[in-house]
Short mmCIF file of C-alpha atoms in Angstrom, two decimals:
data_model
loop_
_atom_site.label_atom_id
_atom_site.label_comp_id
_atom_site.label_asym_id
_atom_site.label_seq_id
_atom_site.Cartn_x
_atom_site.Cartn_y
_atom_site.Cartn_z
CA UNK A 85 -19.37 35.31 33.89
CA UNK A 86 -21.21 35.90 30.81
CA UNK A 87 -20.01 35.85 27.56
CA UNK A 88 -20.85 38.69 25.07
CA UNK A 89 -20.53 37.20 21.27
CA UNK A 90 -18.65 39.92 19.19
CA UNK A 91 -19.75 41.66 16.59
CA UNK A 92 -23.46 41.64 17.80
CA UNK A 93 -25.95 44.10 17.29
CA UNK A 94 -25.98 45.20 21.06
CA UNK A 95 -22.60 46.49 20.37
CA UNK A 96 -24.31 49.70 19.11
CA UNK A 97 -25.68 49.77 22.73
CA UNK A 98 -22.28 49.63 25.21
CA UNK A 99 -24.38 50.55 28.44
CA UNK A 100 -26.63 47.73 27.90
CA UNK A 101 -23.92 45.38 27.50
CA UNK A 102 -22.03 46.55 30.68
CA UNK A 103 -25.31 46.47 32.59
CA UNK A 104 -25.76 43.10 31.63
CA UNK A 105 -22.65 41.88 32.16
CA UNK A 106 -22.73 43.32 36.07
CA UNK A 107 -26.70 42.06 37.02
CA UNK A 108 -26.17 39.16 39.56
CA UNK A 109 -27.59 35.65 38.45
CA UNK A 110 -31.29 35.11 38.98
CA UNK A 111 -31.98 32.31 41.57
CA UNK A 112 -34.88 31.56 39.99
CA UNK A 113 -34.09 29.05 36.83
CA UNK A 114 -37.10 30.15 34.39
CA UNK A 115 -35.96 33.80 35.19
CA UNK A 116 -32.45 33.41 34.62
CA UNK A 117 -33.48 31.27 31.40
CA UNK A 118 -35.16 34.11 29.94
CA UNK A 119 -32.81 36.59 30.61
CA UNK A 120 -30.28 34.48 28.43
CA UNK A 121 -33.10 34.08 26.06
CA UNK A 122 -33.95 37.84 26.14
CA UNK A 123 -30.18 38.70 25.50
CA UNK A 124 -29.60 36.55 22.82
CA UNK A 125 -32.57 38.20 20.90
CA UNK A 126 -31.24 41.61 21.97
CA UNK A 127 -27.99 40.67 20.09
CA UNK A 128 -29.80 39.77 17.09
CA UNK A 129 -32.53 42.74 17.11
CA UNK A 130 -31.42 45.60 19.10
CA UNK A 131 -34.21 48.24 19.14
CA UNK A 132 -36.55 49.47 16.37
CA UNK A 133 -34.73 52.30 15.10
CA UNK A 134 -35.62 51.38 11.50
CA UNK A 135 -38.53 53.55 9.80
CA UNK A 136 -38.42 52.54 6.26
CA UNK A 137 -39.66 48.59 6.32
CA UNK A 138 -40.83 48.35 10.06
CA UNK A 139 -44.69 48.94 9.90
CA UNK A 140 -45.23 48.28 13.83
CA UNK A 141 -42.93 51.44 14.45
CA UNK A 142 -43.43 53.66 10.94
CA UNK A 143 -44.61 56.59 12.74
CA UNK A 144 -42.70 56.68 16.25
CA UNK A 145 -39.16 57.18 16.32
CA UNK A 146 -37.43 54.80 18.31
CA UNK A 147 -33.83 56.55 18.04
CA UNK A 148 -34.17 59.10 21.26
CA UNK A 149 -34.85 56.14 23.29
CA UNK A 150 -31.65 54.32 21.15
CA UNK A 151 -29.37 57.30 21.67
CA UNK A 152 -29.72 57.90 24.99
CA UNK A 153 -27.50 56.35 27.76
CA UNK A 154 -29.56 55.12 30.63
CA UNK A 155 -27.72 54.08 34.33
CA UNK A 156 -29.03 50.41 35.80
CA UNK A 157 -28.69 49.38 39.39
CA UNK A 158 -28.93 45.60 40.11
CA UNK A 159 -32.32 45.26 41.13
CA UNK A 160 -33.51 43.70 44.52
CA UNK A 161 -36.47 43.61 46.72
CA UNK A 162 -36.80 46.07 49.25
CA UNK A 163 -35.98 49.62 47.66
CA UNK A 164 -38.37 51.65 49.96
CA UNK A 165 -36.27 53.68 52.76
CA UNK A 166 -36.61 56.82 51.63
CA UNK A 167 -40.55 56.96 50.97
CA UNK A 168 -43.68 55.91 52.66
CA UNK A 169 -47.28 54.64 51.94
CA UNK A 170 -48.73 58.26 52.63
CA UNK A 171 -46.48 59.24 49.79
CA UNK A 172 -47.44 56.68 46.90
CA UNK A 173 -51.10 57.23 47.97
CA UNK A 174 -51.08 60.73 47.04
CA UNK A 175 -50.09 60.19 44.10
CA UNK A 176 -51.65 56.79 42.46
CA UNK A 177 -54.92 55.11 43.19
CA UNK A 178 -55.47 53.68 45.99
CA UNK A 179 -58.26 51.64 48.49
CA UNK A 180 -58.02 49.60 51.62
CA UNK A 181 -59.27 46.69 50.20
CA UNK A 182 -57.40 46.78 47.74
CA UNK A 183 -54.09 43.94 47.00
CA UNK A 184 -52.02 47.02 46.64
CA UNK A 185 -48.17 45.99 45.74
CA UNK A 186 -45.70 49.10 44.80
CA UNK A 187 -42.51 48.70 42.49
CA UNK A 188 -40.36 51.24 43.29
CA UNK A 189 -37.26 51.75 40.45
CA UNK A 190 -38.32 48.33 39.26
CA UNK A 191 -37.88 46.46 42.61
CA UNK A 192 -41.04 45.02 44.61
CA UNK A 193 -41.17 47.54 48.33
CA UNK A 194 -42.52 45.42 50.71
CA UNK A 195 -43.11 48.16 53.44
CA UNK A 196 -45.04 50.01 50.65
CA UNK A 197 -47.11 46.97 49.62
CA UNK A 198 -50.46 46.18 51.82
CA UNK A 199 -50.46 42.47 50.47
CA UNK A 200 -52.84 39.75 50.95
CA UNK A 201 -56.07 42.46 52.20
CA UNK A 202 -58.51 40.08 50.17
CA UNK A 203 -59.12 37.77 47.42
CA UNK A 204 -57.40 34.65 46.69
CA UNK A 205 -54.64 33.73 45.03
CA UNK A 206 -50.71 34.83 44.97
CA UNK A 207 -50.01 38.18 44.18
CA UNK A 208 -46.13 39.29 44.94
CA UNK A 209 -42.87 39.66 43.73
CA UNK A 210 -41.95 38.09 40.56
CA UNK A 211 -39.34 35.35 41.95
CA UNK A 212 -41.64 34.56 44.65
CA UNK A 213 -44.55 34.11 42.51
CA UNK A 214 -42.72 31.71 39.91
CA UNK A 215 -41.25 30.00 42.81
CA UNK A 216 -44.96 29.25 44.70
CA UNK A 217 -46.37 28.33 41.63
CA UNK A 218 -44.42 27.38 38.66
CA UNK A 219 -46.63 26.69 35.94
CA UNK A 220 -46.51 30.57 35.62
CA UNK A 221 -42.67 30.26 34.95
CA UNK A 222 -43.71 27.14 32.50
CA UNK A 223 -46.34 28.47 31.12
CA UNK A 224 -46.69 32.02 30.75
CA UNK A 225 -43.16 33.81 31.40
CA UNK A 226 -41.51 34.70 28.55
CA UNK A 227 -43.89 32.15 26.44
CA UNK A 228 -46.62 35.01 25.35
CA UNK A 229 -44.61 38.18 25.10
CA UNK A 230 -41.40 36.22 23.80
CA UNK A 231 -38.19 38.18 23.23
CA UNK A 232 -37.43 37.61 20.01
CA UNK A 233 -40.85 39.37 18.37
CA UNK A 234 -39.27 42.88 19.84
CA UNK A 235 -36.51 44.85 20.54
CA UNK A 236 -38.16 45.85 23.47
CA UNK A 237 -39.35 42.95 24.72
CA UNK A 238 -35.84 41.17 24.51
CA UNK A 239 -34.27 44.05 26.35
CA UNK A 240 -36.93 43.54 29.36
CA UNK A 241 -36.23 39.68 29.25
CA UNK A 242 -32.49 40.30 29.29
CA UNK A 243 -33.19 42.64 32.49
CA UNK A 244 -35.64 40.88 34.31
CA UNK A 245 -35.31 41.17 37.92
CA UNK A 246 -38.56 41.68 39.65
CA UNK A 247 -42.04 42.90 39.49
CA UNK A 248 -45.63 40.89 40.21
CA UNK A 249 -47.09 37.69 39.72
CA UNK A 250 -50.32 36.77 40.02
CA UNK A 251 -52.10 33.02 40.34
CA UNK A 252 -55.31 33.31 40.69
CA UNK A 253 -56.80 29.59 41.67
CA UNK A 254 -59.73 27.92 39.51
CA UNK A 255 -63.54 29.02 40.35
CA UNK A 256 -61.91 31.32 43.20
CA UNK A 257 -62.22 36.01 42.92
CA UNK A 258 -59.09 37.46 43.80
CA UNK A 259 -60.55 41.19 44.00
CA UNK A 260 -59.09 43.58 43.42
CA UNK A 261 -54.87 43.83 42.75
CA UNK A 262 -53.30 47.44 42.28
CA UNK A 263 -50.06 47.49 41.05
CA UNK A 264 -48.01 50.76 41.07
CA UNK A 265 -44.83 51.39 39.56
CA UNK A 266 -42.56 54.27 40.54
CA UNK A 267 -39.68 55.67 39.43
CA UNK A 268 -38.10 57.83 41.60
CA UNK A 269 -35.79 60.77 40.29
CA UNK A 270 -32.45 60.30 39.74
CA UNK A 271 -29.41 62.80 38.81
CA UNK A 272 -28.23 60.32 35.65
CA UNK A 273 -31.27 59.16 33.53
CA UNK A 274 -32.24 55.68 34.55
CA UNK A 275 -34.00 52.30 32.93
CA UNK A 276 -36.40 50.53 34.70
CA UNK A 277 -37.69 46.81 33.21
CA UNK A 278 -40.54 45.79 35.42
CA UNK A 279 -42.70 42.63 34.31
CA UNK A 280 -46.28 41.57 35.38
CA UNK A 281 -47.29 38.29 34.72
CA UNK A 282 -50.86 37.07 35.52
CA UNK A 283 -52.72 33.52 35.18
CA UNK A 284 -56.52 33.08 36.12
CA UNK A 285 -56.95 29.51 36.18
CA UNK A 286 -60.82 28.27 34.62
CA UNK A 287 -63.64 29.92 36.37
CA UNK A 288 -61.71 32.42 38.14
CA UNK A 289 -61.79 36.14 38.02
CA UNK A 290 -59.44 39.32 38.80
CA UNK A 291 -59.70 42.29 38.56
CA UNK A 292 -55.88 44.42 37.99
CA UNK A 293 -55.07 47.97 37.41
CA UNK A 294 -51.58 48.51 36.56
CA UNK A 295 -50.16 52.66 37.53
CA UNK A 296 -47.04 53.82 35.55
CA UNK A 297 -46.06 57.24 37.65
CA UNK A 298 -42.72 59.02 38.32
CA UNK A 299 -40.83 62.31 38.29
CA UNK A 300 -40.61 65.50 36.30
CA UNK A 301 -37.34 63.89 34.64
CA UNK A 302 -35.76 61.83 32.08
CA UNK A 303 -36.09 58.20 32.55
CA UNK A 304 -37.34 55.12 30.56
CA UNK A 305 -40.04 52.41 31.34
CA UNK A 306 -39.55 49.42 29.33
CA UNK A 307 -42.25 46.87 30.96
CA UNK A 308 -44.01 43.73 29.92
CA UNK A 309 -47.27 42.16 30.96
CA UNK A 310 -48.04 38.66 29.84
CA UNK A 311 -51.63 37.16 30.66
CA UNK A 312 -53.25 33.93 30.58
CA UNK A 313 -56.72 33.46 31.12
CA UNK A 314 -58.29 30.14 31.17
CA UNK A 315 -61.78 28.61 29.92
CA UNK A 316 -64.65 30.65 31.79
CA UNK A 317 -62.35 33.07 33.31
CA UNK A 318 -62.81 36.43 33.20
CA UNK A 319 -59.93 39.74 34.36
CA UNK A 320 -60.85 43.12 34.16
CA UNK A 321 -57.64 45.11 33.73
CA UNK A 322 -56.84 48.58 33.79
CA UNK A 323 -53.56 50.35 32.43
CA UNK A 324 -52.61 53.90 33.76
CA UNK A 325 -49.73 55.37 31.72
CA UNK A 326 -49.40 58.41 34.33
CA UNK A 327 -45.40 59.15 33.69
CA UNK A 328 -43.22 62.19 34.12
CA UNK A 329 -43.54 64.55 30.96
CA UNK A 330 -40.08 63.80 29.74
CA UNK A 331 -40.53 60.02 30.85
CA UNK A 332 -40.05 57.24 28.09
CA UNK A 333 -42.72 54.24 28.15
CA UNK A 334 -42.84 51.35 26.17
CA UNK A 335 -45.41 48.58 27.42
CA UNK A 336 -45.25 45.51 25.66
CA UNK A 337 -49.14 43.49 26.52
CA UNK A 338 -49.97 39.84 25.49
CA UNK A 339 -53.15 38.43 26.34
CA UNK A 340 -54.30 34.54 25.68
CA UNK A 341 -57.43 33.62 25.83
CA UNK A 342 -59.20 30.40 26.30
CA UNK A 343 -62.64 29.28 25.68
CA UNK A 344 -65.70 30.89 26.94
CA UNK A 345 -63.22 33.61 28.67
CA UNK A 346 -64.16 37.51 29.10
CA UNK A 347 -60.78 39.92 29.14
CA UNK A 348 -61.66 43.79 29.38
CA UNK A 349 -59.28 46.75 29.69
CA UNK A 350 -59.53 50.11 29.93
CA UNK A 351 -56.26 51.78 28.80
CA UNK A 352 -55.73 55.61 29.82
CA UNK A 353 -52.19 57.45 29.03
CA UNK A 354 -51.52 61.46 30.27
CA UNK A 355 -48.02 61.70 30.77
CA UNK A 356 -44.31 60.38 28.67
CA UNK A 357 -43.05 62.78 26.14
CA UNK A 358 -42.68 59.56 24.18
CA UNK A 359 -44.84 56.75 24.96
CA UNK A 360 -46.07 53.25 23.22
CA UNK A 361 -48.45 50.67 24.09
CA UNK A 362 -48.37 47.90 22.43
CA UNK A 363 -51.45 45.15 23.11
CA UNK A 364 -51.59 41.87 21.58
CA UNK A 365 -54.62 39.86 22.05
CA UNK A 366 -55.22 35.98 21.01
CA UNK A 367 -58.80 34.70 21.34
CA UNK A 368 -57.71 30.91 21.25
CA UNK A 369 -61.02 29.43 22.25
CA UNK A 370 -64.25 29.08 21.04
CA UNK A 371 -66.79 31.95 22.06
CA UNK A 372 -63.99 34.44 23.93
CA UNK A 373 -64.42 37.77 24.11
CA UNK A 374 -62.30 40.99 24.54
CA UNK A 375 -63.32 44.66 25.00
CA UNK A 376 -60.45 47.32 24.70
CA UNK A 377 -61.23 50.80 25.23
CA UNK A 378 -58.42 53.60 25.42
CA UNK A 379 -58.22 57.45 26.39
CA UNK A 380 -55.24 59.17 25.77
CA UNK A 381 -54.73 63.12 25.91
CA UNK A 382 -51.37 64.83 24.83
CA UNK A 383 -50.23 68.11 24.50
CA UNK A 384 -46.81 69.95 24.27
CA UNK A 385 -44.58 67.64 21.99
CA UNK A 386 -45.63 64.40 23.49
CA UNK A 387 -45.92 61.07 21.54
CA UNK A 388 -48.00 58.40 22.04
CA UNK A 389 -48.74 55.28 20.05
CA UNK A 390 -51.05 52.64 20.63
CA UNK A 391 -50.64 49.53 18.48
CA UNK A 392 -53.69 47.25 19.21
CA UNK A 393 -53.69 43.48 17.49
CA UNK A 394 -56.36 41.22 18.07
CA UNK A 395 -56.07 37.80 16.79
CA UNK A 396 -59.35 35.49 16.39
CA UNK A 397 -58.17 31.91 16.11
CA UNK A 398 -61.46 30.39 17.00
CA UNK A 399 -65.09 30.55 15.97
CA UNK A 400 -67.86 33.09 17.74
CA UNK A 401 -65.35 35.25 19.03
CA UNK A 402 -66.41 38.68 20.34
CA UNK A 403 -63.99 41.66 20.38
CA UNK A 404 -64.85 45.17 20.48
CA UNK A 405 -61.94 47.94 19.99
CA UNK A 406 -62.81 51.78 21.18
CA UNK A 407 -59.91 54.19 21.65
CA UNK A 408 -60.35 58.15 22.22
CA UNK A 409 -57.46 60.74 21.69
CA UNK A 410 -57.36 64.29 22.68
CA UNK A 411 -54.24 66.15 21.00
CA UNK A 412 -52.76 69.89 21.82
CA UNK A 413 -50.44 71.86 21.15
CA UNK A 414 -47.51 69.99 18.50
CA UNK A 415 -48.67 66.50 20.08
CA UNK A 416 -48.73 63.59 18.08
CA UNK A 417 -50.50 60.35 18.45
CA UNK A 418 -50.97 57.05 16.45
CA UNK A 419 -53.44 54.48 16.26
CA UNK A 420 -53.08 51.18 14.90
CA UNK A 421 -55.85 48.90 15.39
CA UNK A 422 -55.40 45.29 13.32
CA UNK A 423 -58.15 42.68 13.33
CA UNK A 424 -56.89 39.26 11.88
CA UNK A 425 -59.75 36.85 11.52
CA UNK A 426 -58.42 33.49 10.46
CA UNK A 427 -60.05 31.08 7.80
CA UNK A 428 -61.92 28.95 10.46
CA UNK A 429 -62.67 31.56 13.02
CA UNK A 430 -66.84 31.51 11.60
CA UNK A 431 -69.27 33.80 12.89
CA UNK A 432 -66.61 36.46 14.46
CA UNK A 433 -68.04 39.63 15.31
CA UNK A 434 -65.53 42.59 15.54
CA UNK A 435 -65.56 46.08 15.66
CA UNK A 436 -63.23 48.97 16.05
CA UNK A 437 -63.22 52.54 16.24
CA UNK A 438 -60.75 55.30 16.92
CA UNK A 439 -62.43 58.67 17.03
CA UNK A 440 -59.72 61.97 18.12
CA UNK A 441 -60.31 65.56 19.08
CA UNK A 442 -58.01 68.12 17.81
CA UNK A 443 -57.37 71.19 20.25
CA UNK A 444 -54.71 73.20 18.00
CA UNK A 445 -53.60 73.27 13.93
CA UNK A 446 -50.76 71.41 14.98
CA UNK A 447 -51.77 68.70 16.36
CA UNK A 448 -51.27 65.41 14.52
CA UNK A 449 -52.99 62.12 14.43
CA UNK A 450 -51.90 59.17 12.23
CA UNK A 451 -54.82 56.51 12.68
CA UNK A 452 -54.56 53.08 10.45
CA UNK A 453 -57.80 50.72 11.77
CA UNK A 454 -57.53 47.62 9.60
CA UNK A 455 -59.43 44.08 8.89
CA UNK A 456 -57.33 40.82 7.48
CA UNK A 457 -60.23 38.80 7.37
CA UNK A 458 -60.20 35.14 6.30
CA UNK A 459 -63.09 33.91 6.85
CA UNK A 460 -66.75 33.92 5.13
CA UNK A 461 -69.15 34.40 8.26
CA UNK A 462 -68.51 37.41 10.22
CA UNK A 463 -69.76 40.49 11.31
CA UNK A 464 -66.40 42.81 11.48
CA UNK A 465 -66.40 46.56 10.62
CA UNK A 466 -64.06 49.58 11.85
CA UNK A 467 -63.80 53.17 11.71
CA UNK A 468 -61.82 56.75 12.67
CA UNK A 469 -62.43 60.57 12.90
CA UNK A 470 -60.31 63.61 13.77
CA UNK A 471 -61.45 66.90 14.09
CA UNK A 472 -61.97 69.97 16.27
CA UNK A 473 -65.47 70.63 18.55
CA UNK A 474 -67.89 71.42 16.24
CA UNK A 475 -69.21 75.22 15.48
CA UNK A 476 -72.65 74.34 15.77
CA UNK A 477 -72.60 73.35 19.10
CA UNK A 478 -70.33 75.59 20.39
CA UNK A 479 -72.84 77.76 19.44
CA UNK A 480 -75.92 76.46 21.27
CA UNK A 481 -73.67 76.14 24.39
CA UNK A 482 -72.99 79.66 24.13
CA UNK A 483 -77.04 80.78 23.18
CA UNK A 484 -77.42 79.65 26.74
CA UNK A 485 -75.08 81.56 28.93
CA UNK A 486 -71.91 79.62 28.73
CA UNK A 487 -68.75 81.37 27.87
CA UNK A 488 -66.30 79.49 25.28
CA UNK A 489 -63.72 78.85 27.86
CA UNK A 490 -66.65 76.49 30.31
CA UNK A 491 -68.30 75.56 26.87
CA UNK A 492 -64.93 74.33 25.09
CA UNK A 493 -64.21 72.32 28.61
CA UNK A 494 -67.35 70.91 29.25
CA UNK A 495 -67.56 69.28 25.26
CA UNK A 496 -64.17 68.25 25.80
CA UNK A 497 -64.73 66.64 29.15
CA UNK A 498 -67.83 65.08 27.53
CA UNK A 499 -65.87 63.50 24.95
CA UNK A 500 -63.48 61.85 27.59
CA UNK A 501 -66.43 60.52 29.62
CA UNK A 502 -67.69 58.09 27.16
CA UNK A 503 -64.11 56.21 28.00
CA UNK A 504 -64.13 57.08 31.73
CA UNK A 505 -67.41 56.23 32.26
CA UNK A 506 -66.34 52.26 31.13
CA UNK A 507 -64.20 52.35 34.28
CA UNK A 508 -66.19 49.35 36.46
CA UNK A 509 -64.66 50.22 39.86
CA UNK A 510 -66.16 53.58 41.10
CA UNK A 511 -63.22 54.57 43.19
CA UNK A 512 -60.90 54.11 39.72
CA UNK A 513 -63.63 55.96 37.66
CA UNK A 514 -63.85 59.41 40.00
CA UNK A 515 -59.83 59.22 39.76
CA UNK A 516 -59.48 59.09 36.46
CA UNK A 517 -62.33 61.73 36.34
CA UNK A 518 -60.80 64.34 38.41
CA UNK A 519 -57.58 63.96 36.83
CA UNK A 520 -58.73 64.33 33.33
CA UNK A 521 -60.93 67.34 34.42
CA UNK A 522 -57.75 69.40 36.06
CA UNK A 523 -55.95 68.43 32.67
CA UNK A 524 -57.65 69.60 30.26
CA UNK A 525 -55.85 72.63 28.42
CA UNK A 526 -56.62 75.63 29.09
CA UNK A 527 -55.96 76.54 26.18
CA UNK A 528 -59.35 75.25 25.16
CA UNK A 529 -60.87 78.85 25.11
CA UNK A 530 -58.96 79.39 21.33
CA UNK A 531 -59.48 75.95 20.35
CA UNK A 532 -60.10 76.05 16.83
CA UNK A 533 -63.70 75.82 15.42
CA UNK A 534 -64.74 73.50 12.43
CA UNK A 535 -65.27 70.05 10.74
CA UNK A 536 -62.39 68.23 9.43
CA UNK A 537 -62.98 64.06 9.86
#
């Protein structure tokens, strides 16, 4: 039985220590390891619900997450009765040749998973992966997102129970790997704690899209990805924050790279009244590079943060940051892009930009690009802009026929394409493209008109 020390910080938090308490042991060793790990850092941490003094959360507020009281099942393989493939494929993307493997209230669903349809490598549940190959439990669980830098991140050590691994074998391709949570709804709000943990060994390549969907109800999504990608690998990886409007996501990243190495993802979030994704990136070899682009559109009083680091620890290091925000109604969002450059990372070249579009007066945007740059030779630089669609060409679009309602949507869908468009896989990219066409507000047509950057 495990033992709760008194007097801890996850005190404050009685339905997390009950839950804990009642999970069955992992019979995987490096799991079970870093659950004890993860809870031990819960104690000391519990969640960021401090504003004043905690500059990676000053402008979301942890506390609804905090206050509310989530129910836990113990999770195991297999929770798929009630749905089938038909379902999930109606509502996520989805190919035949496509590694497609479905989490389904934070459990692996075999019958909804199509497995091993091409490419090399493992790709399955998270026991089973660390089991088949367990440098991934040496090496990369728990070791690059590592419980005690977050509250978060402790709390989806402590709760580890499944999710997807993926090995993907030196100079091998292991296509294309779609991984799609789901939450399912549920009468008492729930907490899921799914983890995805990914290794392409030297040479290799993978390509992984990650889907975060579920129901029109309250519910939280506290997952963690942790990649590794070795000299002259390259993964192209794709996150899809696509949760309920009163969902709760917080996605904890950490990416590693090693020399020569290409990582590239394409972030898109449209859903969570309250979302966060937090992406840390360490170029560890010589001559790695990174490309980050981001779309996210909010309206109503949804929240979204994005908190982008990228760490150069070696010399001619290549990283490019772009993220795009589209904001209505009382929507809020917040950029934080940091750039460290360290004293012997020479000729680094780094850029970042965060540019936002403003469909009503009360829409907010708190955006906070930044350099720490230690080095002498380097070609770094970074920018943002917010404002509405300008007059001017509102005004041409209308001198031609076009009524403000199809002129307002057209700019706007123009200003989402130059993210969209970065989407490699075609099938992904007319997805993405439909969805953000049927989303955007139709409130456009009284849009307000007019520079502010």
């Amino acid at each position: 039985m495990t033992t709760i020390a008194p007097k801890s910080v996850a005190d404050d938090f009685p339905n997390y220590v009950a839950a804990y308490v009642a999970q069955r042991a992992s019979n995987v060793p490096a799991i079970q390891e870093m659950r004890e790990r993860g809870w031990e850092a819960f104690n000391n941490l519990g969640l960021p619900t401090a504003r004043r003094g905690n500059e990676p959360w000053k402008y979301t507020n942890a506390g609804p997450i905090a206050r509310q009281s989530f129910t836990y099942s113990d999770v195991s393989p297999g929770s798929d009765d009630a749905l089938a493939i038909a379902d999930v494929q109606g509502i996520a993307p989805w190919q035949p040749d496509w590694r497609t493997l479905v989490v389904v209230d934070g459990a692996l669903a075999p019958g909804l998973s199509t497995g091993n349809v091409a490419g090399a490598g493992i790709a399955t549940g998270l026991a089973d992966a660390v089991l088949a190959d367990p440098e991934l439990g040496a090496t990369v669980l728990g070791s690059l997102a590592t419980p005690d830098e977050d509250g978060f991140a402790a709390l989806n050590a402590a709760f580890a129970g499944d999710g997807v691994g993926i090995s993907v074998p030196a100079g091998t391709d292991a296509g294309v790997i779609n991984v799609v949570y789901l939450t399912t709804g549920r009468e008492q709000p729930r907490a899921t704690h799914p983890r995805l943990l990914i290794s392409a060994a030297p040479n290799s390549h993978a390509t992984v899209i990650e889907t975060f969907i579920g129901p029109d109800v309250r519910y939280l999504t506290n997952t963690v990805m942790e990649t590794s990608v070795g000299e002259g690998a390259s993964v192209e990886h794709y996150r899809l924050l696509l949760e309920g409007p009163e969902a709760y996501h917080v996605g904890v990243s950490r990416v590693v790279q090693q020399k020569d190495s290409t990582f590239s993802s394409v972030a898109i979030a449209h859903g969570a009244v309250l979302g966060r994704n937090d992406f840390g990136i360490t170029l560890a070899g010589t001559g790695a590079e990174c490309m980050l682009n981001g779309l996210y559109l909010t309206n109503g009083d949804q929240h979204i943060d994005n908190y982008i680091n990228i760490d150069h620890a070696e010399p001619y290091g290549t990283s490019r940051l772009f993220y795009k925000g589209i904001l209505d109604g009382r929507s809020r969002a917040v950029f934080g892009g940091n750039v460290t450059v360290r004293k012997h990372a020479q000729k680094t070249d780094a850029q970042q930009t965060d540019k936002n579009l403003l469909l009503s007066e009360e829409a907010e945007v708190d955006s906070k690009p930044s350099l720490l740059i230690y080095a002498d030779d380097v070609k770094c630089g970074h920018g943002a802009t917010a404002g509405h669609i300008d007059e001017d060409v509102v005004f041409y679009m209308r001198s031609r026929g076009l009524d403000l309602p199809t002129a307002s949507r057209l700019l706007i869908h123009a200003f989402a394409s130059e993210i969209i468009d970065t989407v490699a896989l075609e099938p992904l990219r007319e997805y993405l493209d439909e969805r953000f066409r049927n989303a955007i507000p139709s409130a456009s047509i009284a849009l307000p008109i007019g520079g502010r950057s």
